Coordinates of C-alpha atoms in Angstrom, one line a residue:
M1 CA 10.6 50.0 6.4
Q2 CA 9.2 53.0 8.8
S3 CA 11.1 56.0 8.9
E4 CA 9.6 57.2 11.8
A5 CA 9.2 55.8 15.9
E6 CA 5.3 54.7 16.1
R7 CA 3.7 55.4 19.4
T8 CA 1.8 53.4 21.0
E9 CA -0.3 54.3 24.7
F10 CA -1.7 52.2 27.3
V11 CA -3.9 52.9 30.2
V12 CA -2.7 50.4 33.3
E13 CA -5.5 48.6 34.4
E14 CA -3.9 46.3 36.7
A15 CA -1.7 47.6 40.0
G16 CA 1.8 46.2 41.2
I17 CA 3.5 45.0 38.2
R18 CA 6.9 46.6 37.2
L19 CA 7.1 48.8 34.2
D20 CA 9.4 46.6 32.4
S21 CA 7.2 43.6 32.9
Y22 CA 4.1 45.2 32.0
L23 CA 5.8 46.5 28.8
S24 CA 7.5 43.4 28.2
E25 CA 4.4 41.4 28.0
R26 CA 2.0 44.0 26.4
L27 CA 4.6 44.5 23.6
G28 CA 6.0 41.2 23.6
L29 CA 9.3 42.2 23.5
S30 CA 12.1 41.3 26.1
R31 CA 12.6 42.8 29.1
S32 CA 16.5 43.9 28.0
R33 CA 14.7 45.8 25.0
V34 CA 12.2 47.7 26.9
E35 CA 14.9 48.3 29.0
Q36 CA 16.5 50.1 26.6
L37 CA 13.6 52.3 25.8
I38 CA 13.3 53.8 28.9
E39 CA 17.0 54.3 28.6
Q40 CA 16.5 56.3 25.5
G41 CA 13.7 58.2 26.8
E42 CA 11.1 56.4 24.3
V43 CA 8.7 55.4 27.4
E44 CA 6.5 58.2 29.4
L45 CA 4.8 57.1 32.6
N46 CA 2.1 59.9 32.8
G47 CA 4.1 62.4 30.7
A48 CA 7.4 61.6 32.6
V49 CA 10.4 59.6 31.7
P50 CA 10.1 56.6 34.1
K51 CA 12.7 54.1 36.0
K52 CA 12.1 50.6 34.8
R53 CA 11.3 49.6 38.4
A54 CA 8.2 51.9 38.6
K55 CA 5.1 50.4 39.5
P56 CA 2.9 51.7 37.2
Q57 CA -1.3 51.8 39.0
P58 CA -4.5 51.6 37.6
G59 CA -5.3 54.8 35.5
D60 CA -1.7 55.5 34.8
V61 CA -0.7 56.0 31.0
I62 CA 2.1 54.8 29.6
V63 CA 3.2 56.4 25.7
V64 CA 6.0 53.9 24.1
R65 CA 7.6 55.2 21.0
V66 CA 9.5 52.1 18.9
P67 CA 11.9 53.3 16.5
P68 CA 12.0 51.7 13.2
P69 CA 14.2 48.7 13.0
E70 CA 17.9 49.8 11.8
S71 CA 17.7 46.8 8.9
S72 CA 21.7 47.9 8.0
H73 CA 22.6 45.8 11.1
I74 CA 20.9 42.7 9.7
L75 CA 21.3 42.4 6.0
P76 CA 18.4 41.0 4.0
E77 CA 18.9 37.6 1.8
E78 CA 17.2 35.6 -0.6
I79 CA 15.9 32.6 1.6
A80 CA 13.3 30.7 0.6
I81 CA 10.1 30.9 3.1
D82 CA 6.8 29.3 2.6
I83 CA 4.0 32.9 3.1
V84 CA 0.1 30.8 3.7
F85 CA -1.1 34.4 4.2
E86 CA -0.5 37.9 3.6
D87 CA -2.1 41.2 3.3
S88 CA -1.2 44.6 4.5
D89 CA -0.8 43.9 7.8
L90 CA 0.5 40.8 8.6
L91 CA 1.4 37.4 7.0
V92 CA 1.3 34.0 8.6
L93 CA 4.3 30.9 7.6
D94 CA 5.4 28.0 7.4
K95 CA 8.8 27.6 8.5
P96 CA 10.8 25.0 7.8
A97 CA 12.5 22.7 10.8
G98 CA 16.3 24.5 10.6
L99 CA 15.8 27.6 10.5
V100 CA 16.4 29.8 13.1
V101 CA 13.7 33.0 14.0
H102 CA 16.6 35.9 14.2
P103 CA 20.4 36.6 14.6
A104 CA 21.8 36.3 18.0
P105 CA 25.5 36.6 18.5
G106 CA 27.9 34.4 16.3
N107 CA 24.6 34.4 13.7
R108 CA 23.8 37.1 12.5
S109 CA 23.1 35.2 9.1
G110 CA 20.8 32.5 7.3
T111 CA 17.5 33.1 9.3
L112 CA 14.0 33.7 8.8
V113 CA 15.0 37.3 9.8
N114 CA 17.1 37.7 7.2
A115 CA 14.8 35.8 4.6
L116 CA 11.9 38.6 5.8
L117 CA 13.4 42.3 4.7
H118 CA 14.5 40.4 1.7
K119 CA 11.2 39.7 0.9
I120 CA 8.9 42.8 2.6
K121 CA 9.1 46.0 2.9
D122 CA 7.8 47.1 6.0
L123 CA 8.1 45.5 8.7
S124 CA 6.6 46.5 12.3
G125 CA 10.1 47.7 14.9
I126 CA 8.4 46.7 17.6
G127 CA 11.2 43.9 17.8
G128 CA 14.0 45.8 17.5
V129 CA 16.9 45.3 15.2
V130 CA 17.0 41.8 15.4
R131 CA 13.6 41.0 15.4
P132 CA 11.7 43.0 12.8
G133 CA 8.0 42.0 12.9
I134 CA 8.6 38.8 14.7
V135 CA 5.2 38.5 17.1
H136 CA 6.1 34.7 18.7
R137 CA 8.9 31.9 18.2
L138 CA 9.4 28.8 17.2
D139 CA 12.8 27.1 17.8
R140 CA 15.4 26.3 15.3
D141 CA 14.0 22.7 15.2
T142 CA 10.7 23.2 15.2
S143 CA 8.9 23.6 11.8
G144 CA 5.4 25.2 11.6
L145 CA 3.2 27.8 11.4
M146 CA 4.0 31.9 13.0
I147 CA 2.8 35.0 12.4
V148 CA 4.7 38.4 11.8
A149 CA 3.4 41.5 12.0
K150 CA 4.1 44.5 9.2
N151 CA 2.7 47.3 11.5
D152 CA 3.5 48.2 15.1
A153 CA -0.5 48.5 15.6
A154 CA -0.8 44.9 14.6
H155 CA 2.1 43.8 16.4
T156 CA 0.9 45.6 20.0
R157 CA -2.7 44.1 18.9
L158 CA -1.2 40.2 18.4
S159 CA 0.6 40.3 21.2
D160 CA -1.8 41.6 23.4
E161 CA -4.1 38.6 22.2
L162 CA -1.0 36.0 23.1
K163 CA -0.7 37.8 26.6
K164 CA -4.7 37.1 26.8
R165 CA -4.5 34.0 25.4
K166 CA -6.9 34.6 22.7
I167 CA -4.6 32.9 19.6
K168 CA -5.0 29.3 19.9
R169 CA -1.4 27.2 18.7
R170 CA -1.9 23.9 18.6
Y171 CA 1.0 21.6 18.0
L172 CA 1.5 17.9 17.2
A173 CA 4.5 16.1 19.3
A174 CA 5.6 12.6 19.4
A175 CA 6.6 12.1 23.2
W176 CA 8.3 8.7 24.8
G177 CA 6.7 6.6 26.5
H178 CA 2.6 6.9 27.2
L179 CA 0.5 9.5 28.9
A180 CA -1.0 8.1 31.8
E181 CA -4.1 9.7 30.4
D182 CA -5.8 10.6 27.1
S183 CA -5.9 14.1 28.2
V184 CA -3.2 15.6 30.6
T185 CA -3.1 19.2 31.7
V186 CA 0.6 20.3 32.7
E187 CA 0.6 23.5 34.6
A188 CA 4.1 24.2 36.0
P189 CA 5.6 27.3 36.3
I190 CA 9.0 27.4 34.0
G191 CA 12.6 29.2 34.4
R192 CA 15.5 29.0 33.4
N193 CA 17.6 26.1 34.4
L194 CA 20.0 27.1 37.3
K195 CA 22.9 24.5 36.6
Q196 CA 22.3 24.6 32.7
R197 CA 21.6 28.2 31.5
K198 CA 21.3 27.3 28.0
R199 CA 18.1 25.3 29.5
M200 CA 14.7 25.6 30.6
A201 CA 13.1 23.6 33.3
V202 CA 10.5 23.7 35.7
I203 CA 11.5 25.6 38.6
E204 CA 9.7 27.2 41.7
G205 CA 9.1 30.6 40.7
G206 CA 9.5 30.1 37.2
R207 CA 6.9 32.2 34.7
P208 CA 3.5 30.6 34.7
A209 CA 2.5 27.7 32.0
V210 CA 0.1 25.5 31.0
T211 CA -0.3 22.9 28.2
H212 CA -3.2 20.7 27.1
F213 CA -1.6 17.3 26.1
R214 CA -4.4 15.0 24.1
R215 CA -3.0 11.3 22.7
L216 CA -3.9 11.2 19.2
E217 CA -2.2 8.0 18.7
R218 CA -0.7 5.2 20.7
W219 CA 2.3 4.0 18.8
R220 CA 4.7 0.9 20.3
A221 CA 6.5 2.6 22.8
A222 CA 5.4 6.3 22.1
D223 CA 2.7 8.4 21.7
L224 CA 1.5 10.9 18.9
V225 CA 0.1 14.3 21.3
S226 CA -1.8 17.5 20.3
A227 CA -0.1 20.2 22.3
E228 CA -2.1 23.0 22.9
L229 CA -0.7 26.4 24.1
E230 CA -2.2 28.6 27.4
T231 CA 1.3 30.1 27.8
G232 CA 4.2 31.0 25.5
R233 CA 7.2 30.2 27.5
T234 CA 10.6 29.3 25.7
H235 CA 10.7 25.5 25.0
Q236 CA 7.2 25.0 27.1
I237 CA 6.0 22.0 25.1
R238 CA 9.6 20.3 25.9
V239 CA 10.2 20.7 29.4
H240 CA 6.4 20.2 30.1
L241 CA 7.1 16.9 28.8
L242 CA 9.9 16.0 30.2
H243 CA 8.6 17.2 33.3
I244 CA 5.8 14.4 33.2
G245 CA 8.2 12.0 32.0
H246 CA 7.6 11.8 28.4
P247 CA 10.1 14.0 26.6
V248 CA 10.0 14.8 22.8
V249 CA 11.3 12.0 20.3
G250 CA 14.2 13.3 18.9
D251 CA 15.3 16.2 21.3
G252 CA 18.7 16.6 21.9
T253 CA 18.6 18.6 24.8
Y254 CA 16.2 17.4 26.7
G255 CA 15.9 13.9 26.4
P256 CA 18.4 12.2 24.2
D257 CA 18.9 9.1 25.6
R258 CA 15.2 8.3 26.4
H259 CA 14.8 5.9 24.0
K260 CA 17.5 3.6 26.0
G261 CA 14.8 3.2 29.1
F262 CA 12.5 0.4 27.4
S263 CA 13.2 -3.5 27.6
G264 CA 12.7 -6.4 25.5
T265 CA 11.0 -5.9 21.7
D266 CA 10.1 -2.0 22.7
R267 CA 13.8 -1.5 23.3
G268 CA 15.1 -2.7 19.6
W269 CA 11.6 -0.4 18.6
A270 CA 12.5 2.8 20.4
A271 CA 16.1 2.5 18.9
T272 CA 15.0 2.6 15.6
L273 CA 12.6 5.7 15.9
A274 CA 15.2 7.6 17.6
K275 CA 17.9 6.8 14.6
R276 CA 14.8 7.6 12.3
A277 CA 14.0 11.2 14.4
R278 CA 17.1 13.3 12.5
R279 CA 15.5 16.3 14.7
Q280 CA 12.5 16.7 17.5
F281 CA 9.5 15.7 16.7
L282 CA 7.6 18.7 17.1
H283 CA 5.6 21.2 14.6
A284 CA 3.0 24.0 14.7
T285 CA 0.1 22.4 13.1
Q286 CA -2.6 25.5 13.5
L287 CA -2.7 28.8 14.3
T288 CA -6.6 30.3 15.0
F289 CA -6.7 34.2 16.1
E290 CA -8.9 37.4 15.2
H291 CA -7.2 39.4 12.1
P292 CA -5.8 42.9 14.6
R293 CA -7.1 45.2 12.1
T294 CA -10.5 44.2 11.0
G295 CA -11.7 41.0 13.4
Q296 CA -11.8 38.8 11.5
P297 CA -12.0 35.1 12.1
L298 CA -8.4 33.4 10.8
D299 CA -7.9 29.7 11.1
F300 CA -5.1 28.6 9.5
H301 CA -3.0 24.5 9.4
S302 CA 0.0 22.6 8.3
P303 CA 0.4 19.0 8.2
L304 CA 3.1 17.4 9.3
P305 CA 5.8 17.3 6.9
A306 CA 7.4 15.3 5.1
D307 CA 10.3 13.9 7.3
L308 CA 7.8 13.9 10.1
A309 CA 4.8 12.2 7.9
S310 CA 7.4 9.6 7.2
I311 CA 8.2 8.7 10.8
A312 CA 4.7 8.8 12.3
E313 CA 3.9 5.9 9.5
W314 CA 6.5 3.8 10.3
A315 CA 4.9 4.3 13.6
R316 CA 1.8 3.2 12.7
E317 CA 2.8 0.2 10.6
T318 CA 5.0 -1.5 13.5
R319 CA 2.9 -0.6 16.6

């Protein structure tokens, strides 16, 4: 791990955004992590220690020093991970379903971060102690491609590209029922569910979220769809599909009993599909972006893993 804090400098181009929100977006950090850095004196605004509610103006200079992650708090573990690309700046891996990305209270081991600490000597410190190198996340039961940064410069550049919607992220999902059209764009703000805090929802005042859906196959009582993210909100694809009435097959949080809403022969088919889907049918199948140092175009693809591929094959044969 890096022994010294890395320094990142920003020149503000837009007005009216709170400092903690601005840095959260630019660095890909949680707001609480940004607040912690401000409280520790690791953030300067025009040479002075600011308040987290400060609103920088165009031309202001922000300097952030991010201490290296304290690896002793999170133990390295020998957990197999499938790395599909690696160089001195980043790696792209194919995460299996069931693997949690980073430690959380009550879940300090057996995560992707534990595996990365065992395998990789240097990781970006921007994510803090529990998220070293993590540029973006996948839900525990979502499989597929992820980017991990090895240094702060790469992490900052990749996070900035995410914010500017220059990183293409495409998923494959099975959605209950049938989309109204072959191509559907959902633009609906997402925030914490006001009644169930562990869930997200489309709510007024939520963070802007845009997902483009395209039907690839029409099954008897479900569609196989491609989902392309413009933004990266928590549970975005799952919440947006629920919002338009077509939750993800196998999603125990946002559509556990959706198969019961069908009638006739579709009801039996849907019940069988629900039994076959032992986890949510959602897979990160494509990542396309520019290398943060060289600018070289990179394009990675991951086919459906065996469990989802077998479900799709059954659905095609019985539709």
